[in-house]
Short mmCIF file of C-alpha atoms and ligand atoms in Angstrom, two decimals:
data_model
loop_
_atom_site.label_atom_id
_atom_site.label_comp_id
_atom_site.label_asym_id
_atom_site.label_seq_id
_atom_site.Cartn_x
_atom_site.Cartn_y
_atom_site.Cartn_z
CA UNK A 187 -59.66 -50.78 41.55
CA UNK A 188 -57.13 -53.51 41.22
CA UNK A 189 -53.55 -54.05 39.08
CA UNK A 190 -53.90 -56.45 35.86
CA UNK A 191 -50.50 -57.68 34.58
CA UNK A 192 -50.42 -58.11 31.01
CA UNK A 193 -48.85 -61.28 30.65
CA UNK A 194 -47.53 -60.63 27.16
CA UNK A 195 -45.60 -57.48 28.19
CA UNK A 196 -45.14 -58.01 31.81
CA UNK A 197 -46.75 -54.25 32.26
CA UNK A 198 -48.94 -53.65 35.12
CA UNK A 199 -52.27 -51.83 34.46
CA UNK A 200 -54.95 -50.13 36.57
CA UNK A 201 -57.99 -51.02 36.17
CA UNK A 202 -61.17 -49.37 37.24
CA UNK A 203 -64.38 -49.94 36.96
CA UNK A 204 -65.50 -46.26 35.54
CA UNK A 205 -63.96 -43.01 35.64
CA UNK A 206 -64.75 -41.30 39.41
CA UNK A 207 -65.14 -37.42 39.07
CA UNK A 208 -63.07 -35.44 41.79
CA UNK A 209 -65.22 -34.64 45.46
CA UNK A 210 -64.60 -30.77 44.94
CA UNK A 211 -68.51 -28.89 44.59
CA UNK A 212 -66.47 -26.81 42.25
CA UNK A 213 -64.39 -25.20 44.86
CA UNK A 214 -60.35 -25.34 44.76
CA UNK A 215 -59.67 -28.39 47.12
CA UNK A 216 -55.80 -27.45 47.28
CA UNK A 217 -56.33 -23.75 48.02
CA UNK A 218 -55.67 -22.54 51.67
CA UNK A 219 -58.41 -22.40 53.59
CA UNK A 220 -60.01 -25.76 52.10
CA UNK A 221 -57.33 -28.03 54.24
CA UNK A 222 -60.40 -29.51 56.23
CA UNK A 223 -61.01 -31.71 52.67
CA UNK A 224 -57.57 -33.22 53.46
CA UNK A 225 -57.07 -32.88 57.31
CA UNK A 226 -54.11 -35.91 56.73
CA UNK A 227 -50.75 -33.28 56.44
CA UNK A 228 -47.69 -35.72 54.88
CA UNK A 229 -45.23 -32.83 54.97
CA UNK A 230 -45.73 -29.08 55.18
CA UNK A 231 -43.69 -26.23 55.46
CA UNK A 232 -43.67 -23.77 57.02
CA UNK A 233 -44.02 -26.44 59.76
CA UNK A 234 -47.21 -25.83 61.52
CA UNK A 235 -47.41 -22.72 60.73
CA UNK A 236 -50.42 -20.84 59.70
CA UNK A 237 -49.50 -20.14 56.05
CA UNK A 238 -47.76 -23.38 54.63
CA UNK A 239 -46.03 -22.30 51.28
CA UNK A 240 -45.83 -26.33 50.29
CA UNK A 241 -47.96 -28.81 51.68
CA UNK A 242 -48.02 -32.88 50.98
CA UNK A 243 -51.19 -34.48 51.56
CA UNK A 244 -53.00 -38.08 50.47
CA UNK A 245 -54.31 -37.65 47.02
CA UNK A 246 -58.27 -37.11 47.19
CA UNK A 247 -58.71 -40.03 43.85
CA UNK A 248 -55.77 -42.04 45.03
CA UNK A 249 -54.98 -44.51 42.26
CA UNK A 250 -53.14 -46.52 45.11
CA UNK A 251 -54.14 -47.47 48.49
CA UNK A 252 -51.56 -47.40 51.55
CA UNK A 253 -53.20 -50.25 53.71
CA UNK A 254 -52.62 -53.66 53.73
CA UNK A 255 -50.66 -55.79 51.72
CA UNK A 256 -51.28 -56.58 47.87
CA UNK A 257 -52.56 -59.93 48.20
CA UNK A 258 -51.02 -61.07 44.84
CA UNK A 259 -53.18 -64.02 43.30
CA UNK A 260 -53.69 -65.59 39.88
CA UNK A 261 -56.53 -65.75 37.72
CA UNK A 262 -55.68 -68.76 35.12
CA UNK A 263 -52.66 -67.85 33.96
CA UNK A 264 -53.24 -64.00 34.55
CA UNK A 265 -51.63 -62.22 37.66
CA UNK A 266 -53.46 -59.45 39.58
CA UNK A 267 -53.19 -57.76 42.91
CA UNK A 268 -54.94 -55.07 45.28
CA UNK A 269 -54.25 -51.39 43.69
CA UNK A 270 -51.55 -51.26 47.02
CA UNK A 271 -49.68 -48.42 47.35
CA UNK A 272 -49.46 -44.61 47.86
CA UNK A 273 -50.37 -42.11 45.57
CA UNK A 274 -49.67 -38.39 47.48
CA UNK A 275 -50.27 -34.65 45.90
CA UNK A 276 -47.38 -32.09 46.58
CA UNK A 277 -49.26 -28.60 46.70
CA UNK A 278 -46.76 -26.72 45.44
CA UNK A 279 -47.67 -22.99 46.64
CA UNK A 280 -50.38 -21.66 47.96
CA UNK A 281 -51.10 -19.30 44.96
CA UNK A 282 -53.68 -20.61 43.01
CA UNK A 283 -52.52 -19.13 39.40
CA UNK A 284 -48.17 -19.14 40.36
CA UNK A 285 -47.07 -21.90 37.75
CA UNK A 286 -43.85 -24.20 38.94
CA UNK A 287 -41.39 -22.10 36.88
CA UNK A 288 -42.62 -18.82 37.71
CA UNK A 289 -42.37 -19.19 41.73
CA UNK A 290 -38.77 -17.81 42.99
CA UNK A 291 -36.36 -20.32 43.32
CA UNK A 292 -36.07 -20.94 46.95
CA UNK A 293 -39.70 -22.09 46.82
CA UNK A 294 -38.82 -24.51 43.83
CA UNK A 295 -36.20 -25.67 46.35
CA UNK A 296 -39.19 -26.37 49.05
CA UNK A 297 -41.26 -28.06 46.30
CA UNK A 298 -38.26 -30.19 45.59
CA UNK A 299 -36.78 -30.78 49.23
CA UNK A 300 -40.60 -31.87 50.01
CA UNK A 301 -40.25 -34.59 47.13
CA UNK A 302 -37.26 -35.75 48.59
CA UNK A 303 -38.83 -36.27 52.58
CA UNK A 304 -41.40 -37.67 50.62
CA UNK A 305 -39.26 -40.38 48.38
CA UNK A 306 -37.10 -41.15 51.34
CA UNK A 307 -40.26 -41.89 53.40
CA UNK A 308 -41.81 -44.16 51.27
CA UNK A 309 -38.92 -46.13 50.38
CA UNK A 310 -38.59 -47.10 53.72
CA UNK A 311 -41.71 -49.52 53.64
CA UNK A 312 -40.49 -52.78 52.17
CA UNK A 313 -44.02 -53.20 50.51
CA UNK A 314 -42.70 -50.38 47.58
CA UNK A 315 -40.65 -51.69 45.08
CA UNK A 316 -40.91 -48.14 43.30
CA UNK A 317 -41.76 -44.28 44.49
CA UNK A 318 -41.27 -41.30 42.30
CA UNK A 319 -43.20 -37.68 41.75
CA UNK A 320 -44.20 -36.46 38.68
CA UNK A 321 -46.60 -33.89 37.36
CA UNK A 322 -48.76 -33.04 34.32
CA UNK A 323 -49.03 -29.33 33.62
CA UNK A 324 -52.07 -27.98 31.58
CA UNK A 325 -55.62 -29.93 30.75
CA UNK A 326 -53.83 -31.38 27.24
CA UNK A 327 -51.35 -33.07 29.60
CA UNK A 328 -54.05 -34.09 32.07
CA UNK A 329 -54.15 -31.98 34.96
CA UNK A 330 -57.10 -32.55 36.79
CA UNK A 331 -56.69 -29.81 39.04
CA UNK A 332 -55.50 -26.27 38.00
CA UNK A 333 -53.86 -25.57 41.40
CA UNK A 334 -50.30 -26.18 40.92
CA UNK A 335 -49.11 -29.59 41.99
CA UNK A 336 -47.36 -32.40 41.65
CA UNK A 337 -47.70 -35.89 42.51
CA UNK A 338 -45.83 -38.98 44.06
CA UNK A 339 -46.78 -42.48 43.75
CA UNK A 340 -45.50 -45.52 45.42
CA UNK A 341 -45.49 -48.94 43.96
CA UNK A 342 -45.18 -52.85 44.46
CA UNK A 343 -43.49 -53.15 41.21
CA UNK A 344 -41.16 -51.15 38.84
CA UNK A 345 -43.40 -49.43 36.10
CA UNK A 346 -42.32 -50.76 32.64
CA UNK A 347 -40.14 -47.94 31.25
CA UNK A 348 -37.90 -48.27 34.32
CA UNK A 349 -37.08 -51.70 33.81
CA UNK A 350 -35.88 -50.97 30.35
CA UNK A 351 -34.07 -48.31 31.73
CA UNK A 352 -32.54 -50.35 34.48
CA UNK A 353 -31.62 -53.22 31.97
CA UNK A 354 -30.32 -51.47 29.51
CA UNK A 355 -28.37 -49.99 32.32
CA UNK A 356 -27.14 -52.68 33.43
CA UNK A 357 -26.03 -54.13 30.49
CA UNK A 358 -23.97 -51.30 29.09
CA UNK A 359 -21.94 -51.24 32.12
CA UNK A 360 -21.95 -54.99 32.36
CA UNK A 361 -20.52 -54.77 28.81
CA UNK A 362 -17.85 -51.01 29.60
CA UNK A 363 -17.51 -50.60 33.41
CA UNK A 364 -19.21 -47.30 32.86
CA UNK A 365 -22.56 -45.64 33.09
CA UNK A 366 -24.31 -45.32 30.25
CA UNK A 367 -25.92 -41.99 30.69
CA UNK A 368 -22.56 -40.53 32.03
CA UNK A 369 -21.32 -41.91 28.48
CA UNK A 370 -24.40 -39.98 26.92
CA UNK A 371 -24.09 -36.51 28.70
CA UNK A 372 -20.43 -36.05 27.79
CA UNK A 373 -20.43 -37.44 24.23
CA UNK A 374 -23.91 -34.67 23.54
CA UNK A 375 -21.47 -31.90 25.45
CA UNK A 376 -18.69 -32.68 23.21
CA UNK A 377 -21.27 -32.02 20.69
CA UNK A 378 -23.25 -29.50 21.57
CA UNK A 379 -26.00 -30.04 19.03
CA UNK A 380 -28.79 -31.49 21.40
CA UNK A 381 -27.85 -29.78 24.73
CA UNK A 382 -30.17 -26.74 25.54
CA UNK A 383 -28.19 -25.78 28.36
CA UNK A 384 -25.72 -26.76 31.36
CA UNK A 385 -23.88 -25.64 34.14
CA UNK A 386 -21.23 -27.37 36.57
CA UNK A 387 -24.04 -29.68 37.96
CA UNK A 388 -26.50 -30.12 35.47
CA UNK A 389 -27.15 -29.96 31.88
CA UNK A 390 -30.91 -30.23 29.78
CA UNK A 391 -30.90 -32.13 26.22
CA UNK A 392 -32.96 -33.40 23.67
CA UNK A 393 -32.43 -37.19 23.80
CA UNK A 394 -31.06 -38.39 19.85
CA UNK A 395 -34.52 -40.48 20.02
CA UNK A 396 -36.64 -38.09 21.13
CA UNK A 397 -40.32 -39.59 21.39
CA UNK A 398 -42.12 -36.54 21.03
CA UNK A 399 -41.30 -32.49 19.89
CA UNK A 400 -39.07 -30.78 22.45
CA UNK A 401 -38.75 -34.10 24.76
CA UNK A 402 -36.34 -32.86 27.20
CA UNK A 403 -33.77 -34.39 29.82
CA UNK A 404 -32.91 -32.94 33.02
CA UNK A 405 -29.59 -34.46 34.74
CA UNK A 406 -27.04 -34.02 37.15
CA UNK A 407 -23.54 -33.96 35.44
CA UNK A 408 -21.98 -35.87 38.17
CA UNK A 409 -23.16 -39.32 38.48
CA UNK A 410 -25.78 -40.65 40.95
CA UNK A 411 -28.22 -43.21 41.09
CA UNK A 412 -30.89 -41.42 43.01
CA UNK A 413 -32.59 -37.92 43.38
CA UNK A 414 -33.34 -38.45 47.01
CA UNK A 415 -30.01 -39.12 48.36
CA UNK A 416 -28.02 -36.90 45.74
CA UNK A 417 -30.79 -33.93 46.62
CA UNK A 418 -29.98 -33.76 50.40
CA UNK A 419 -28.79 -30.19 51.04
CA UNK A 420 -30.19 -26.92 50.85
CA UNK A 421 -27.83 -25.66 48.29
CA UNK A 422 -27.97 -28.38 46.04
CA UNK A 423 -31.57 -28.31 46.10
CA UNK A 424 -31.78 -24.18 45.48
CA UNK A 425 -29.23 -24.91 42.33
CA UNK A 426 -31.32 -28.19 40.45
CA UNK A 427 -34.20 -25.54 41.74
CA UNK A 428 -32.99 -22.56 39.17
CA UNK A 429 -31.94 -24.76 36.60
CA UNK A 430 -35.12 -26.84 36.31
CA UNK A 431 -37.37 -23.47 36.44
CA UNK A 432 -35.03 -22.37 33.16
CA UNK A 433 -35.35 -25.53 31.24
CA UNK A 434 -39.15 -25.41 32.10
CA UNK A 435 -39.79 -21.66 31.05
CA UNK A 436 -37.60 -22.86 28.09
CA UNK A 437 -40.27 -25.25 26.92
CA UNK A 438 -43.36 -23.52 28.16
CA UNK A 439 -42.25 -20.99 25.75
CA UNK A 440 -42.82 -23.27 22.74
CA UNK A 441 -45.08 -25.76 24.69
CA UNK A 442 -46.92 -25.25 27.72
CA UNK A 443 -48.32 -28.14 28.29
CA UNK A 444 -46.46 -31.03 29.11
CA UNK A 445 -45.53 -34.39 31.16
CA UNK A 446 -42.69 -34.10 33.70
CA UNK A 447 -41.63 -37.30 35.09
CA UNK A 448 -38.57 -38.43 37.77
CA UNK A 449 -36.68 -41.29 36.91
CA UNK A 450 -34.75 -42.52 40.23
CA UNK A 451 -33.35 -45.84 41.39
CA UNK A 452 -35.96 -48.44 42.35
CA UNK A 453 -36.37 -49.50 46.43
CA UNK A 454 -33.53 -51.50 46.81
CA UNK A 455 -35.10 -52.46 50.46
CA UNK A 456 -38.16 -54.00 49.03
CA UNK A 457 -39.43 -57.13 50.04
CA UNK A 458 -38.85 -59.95 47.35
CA UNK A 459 -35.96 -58.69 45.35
CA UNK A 460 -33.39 -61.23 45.49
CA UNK A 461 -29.52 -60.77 47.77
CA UNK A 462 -26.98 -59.17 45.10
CA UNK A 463 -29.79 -58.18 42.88
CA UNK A 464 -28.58 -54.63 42.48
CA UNK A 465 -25.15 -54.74 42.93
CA UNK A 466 -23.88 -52.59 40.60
CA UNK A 467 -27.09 -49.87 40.85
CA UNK A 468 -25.31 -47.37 42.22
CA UNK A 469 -22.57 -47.43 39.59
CA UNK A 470 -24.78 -47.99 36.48
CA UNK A 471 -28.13 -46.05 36.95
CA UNK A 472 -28.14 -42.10 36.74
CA UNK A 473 -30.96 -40.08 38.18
CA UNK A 474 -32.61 -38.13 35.67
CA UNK A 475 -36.10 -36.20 34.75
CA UNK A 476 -37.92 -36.59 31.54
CA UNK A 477 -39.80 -33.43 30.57
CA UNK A 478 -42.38 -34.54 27.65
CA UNK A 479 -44.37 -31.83 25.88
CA UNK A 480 -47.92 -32.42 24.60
CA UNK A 481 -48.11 -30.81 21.02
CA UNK A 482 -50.93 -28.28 20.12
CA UNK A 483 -51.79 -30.42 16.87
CA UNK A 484 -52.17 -34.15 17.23
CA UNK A 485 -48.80 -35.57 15.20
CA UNK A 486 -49.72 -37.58 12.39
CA UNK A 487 -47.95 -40.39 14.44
CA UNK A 488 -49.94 -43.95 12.75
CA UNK A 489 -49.82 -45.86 16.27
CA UNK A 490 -49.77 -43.16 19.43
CA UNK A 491 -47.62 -45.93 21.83
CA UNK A 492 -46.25 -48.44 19.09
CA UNK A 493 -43.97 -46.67 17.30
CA UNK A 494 -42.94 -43.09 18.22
CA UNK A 495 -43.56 -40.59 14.89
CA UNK A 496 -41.74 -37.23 15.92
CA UNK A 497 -41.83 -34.51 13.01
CA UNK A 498 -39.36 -32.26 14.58
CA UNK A 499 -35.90 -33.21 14.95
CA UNK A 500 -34.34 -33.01 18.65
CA UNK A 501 -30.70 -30.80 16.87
CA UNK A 502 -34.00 -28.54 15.79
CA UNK A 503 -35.46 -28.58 18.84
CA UNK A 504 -32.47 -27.97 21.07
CA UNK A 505 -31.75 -25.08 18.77
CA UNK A 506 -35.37 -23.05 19.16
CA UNK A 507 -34.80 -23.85 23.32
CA UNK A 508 -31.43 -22.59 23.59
CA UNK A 509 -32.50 -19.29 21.73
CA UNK A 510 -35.99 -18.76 24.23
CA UNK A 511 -36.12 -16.25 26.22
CA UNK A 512 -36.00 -16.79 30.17
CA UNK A 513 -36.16 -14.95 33.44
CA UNK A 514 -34.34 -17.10 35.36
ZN1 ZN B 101 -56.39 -23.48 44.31
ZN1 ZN B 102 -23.81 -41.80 35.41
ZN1 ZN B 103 -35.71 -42.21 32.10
#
């Protein structure tokens, strides 16, 4: 397995040489009981205890490998590197069929105060210009595993969304002295037509460009640059806990398949990055999640990653959420 850069877009593929199927024998690997297929315990809690309720362990098909360095070389004009990095699965109860938005919310709280050992970890090595956890719920949106988990990943370079996040960023506060998602979250609560729903801390919208039906943002209302330092306490972590288990039963009751995805500031320790380099991070990134739902019926989008076709407008969208029905 190794990284390609594609010199044309400056994105960074991995490449392998043939899918690899999972080593399971059809058994539940992340069930309890099975921990001798992982004996390598990242984080657990309880803490050595004999029933964990969340558990981080190596992923079994890592896509990234922890040792070494990534022994960047060119090919021609091509770039490539080792497949370095860390690639980590967040078991996220022990219940086998207790989806993310169904578990109470001081679990959700463990699940997400795991992430955030996890991040800070991670970004310590200089090696990782990037870490961030994500997960795919339902076999439309990938999950290879039904046991409910998420994942984290650590990487030597910023995946390609995130730098056009970062620039753009950058640029708008280059351009206002303000952030630009601050800018967005108060101009769509003003509004009010593609919010879903908010509190004091956070509020869930439908982006004006939504890529897909019922794409959905999850941020905090008060600015920060980055989930693992904003996250730090208990109650902050039990509140982003109850809200994200309402946005998600939100969707799952339209869509229950989907793509959720953390969007955090980049390792501003990394090796590499040049002195001043992100200066103004702290003041012009904002810490979000994207939540993408994968549709039933295949859109009749002409180009899948080209050009976004979305057939259901996110002022529609928003509406249908707000009006779901929750147990939160
Ligand atoms: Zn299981
Ligand atoms: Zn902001
Ligand atoms: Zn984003």
């Amino acid at each position: 397995m190794e990284l390609r850069r594609d010199p044309v877009t400056q994105s960074w593929v991995i490449q392998e040489d043939g899918p690899v199927a999972w080593p399971t024998n059809g058994e539940c690997p992340l069930c309890p009981g099975r921990e001798a297929l992982a004996p390598q315990t990242l984080y657990e809690h309880p803490f050595r205890q004999p029933n964990w309720q969340v558990r981080v362990i190596p992923h079994l098909r890592p896509l990234y490998r922890i040792e070494g360095d990534a022994q960047r070389r060119g090919e021609g004009l091509y770039d490539k590197m080792r497949s370095l990095g860390a690639h980590e699965i967040l078991i996220e109860s022990p219940d086998h069929h207790l989806s993310l938005s169904h578990q109470d919310d001081e679990n959700v709280a463990q699940v997400l105060r795991a992430a955030v050992s996890r991040i800070t970890d991670l970004k310590k090595d200089p090696r990782f210009r990037y870490v961030t956890f994500f997960r795919n719920q339902g076999a439309r949106a990938g999950q290879a595993i039904e046991h409910p988990h998420s994942q984290i990943t650590a990487t030597p370079f910023i995946p390609r969304r995130i730098v056009y996040e970062l620039r753009s960023s950058l640029r708008y506060y280059e351009l206002k002295e303000r952030c630009l998602l601050c800018d967005i979250i108060k101009q769509e609560l003003a509004q009010q037509t593609r919010t879903v729903e908010w509190d004091d801390r956070y509020v869930a919208l439908c982006p004006f460009a939504s890529r897909v039906p019922y794409e959905t943002w999850v941020m905090p209302i008060n600015h920060h640059y980055s989930f693992e330092e904003d996250l730090t306490g208990w109650d902050g972590q039990v509140r982003f806990a109850r809200f994200l288990k309402s946005t998600l039963q939100r969707l799952e009751s339209v869509e229950p398949d989907y793509h959720l995805v953390l969007h955090t500031s980049p390792n501003v320790k990394a090796k590499f990055d040049k002195t001043g380099h992100w200066q103004s991070l702290d003041s012009d990134f904002h810490w979000h999640v994207e939540i993408l739902p994968v549709a039933h019926v295949e859109s009749k989008s002409y180009s899948v990653k080209e050009v976004y076709y979305n057939s259901l407008l996110p002022e529609a969208a928003a509406r249908e959420l707000r009006a779901a029905t929750i147990t939160v």
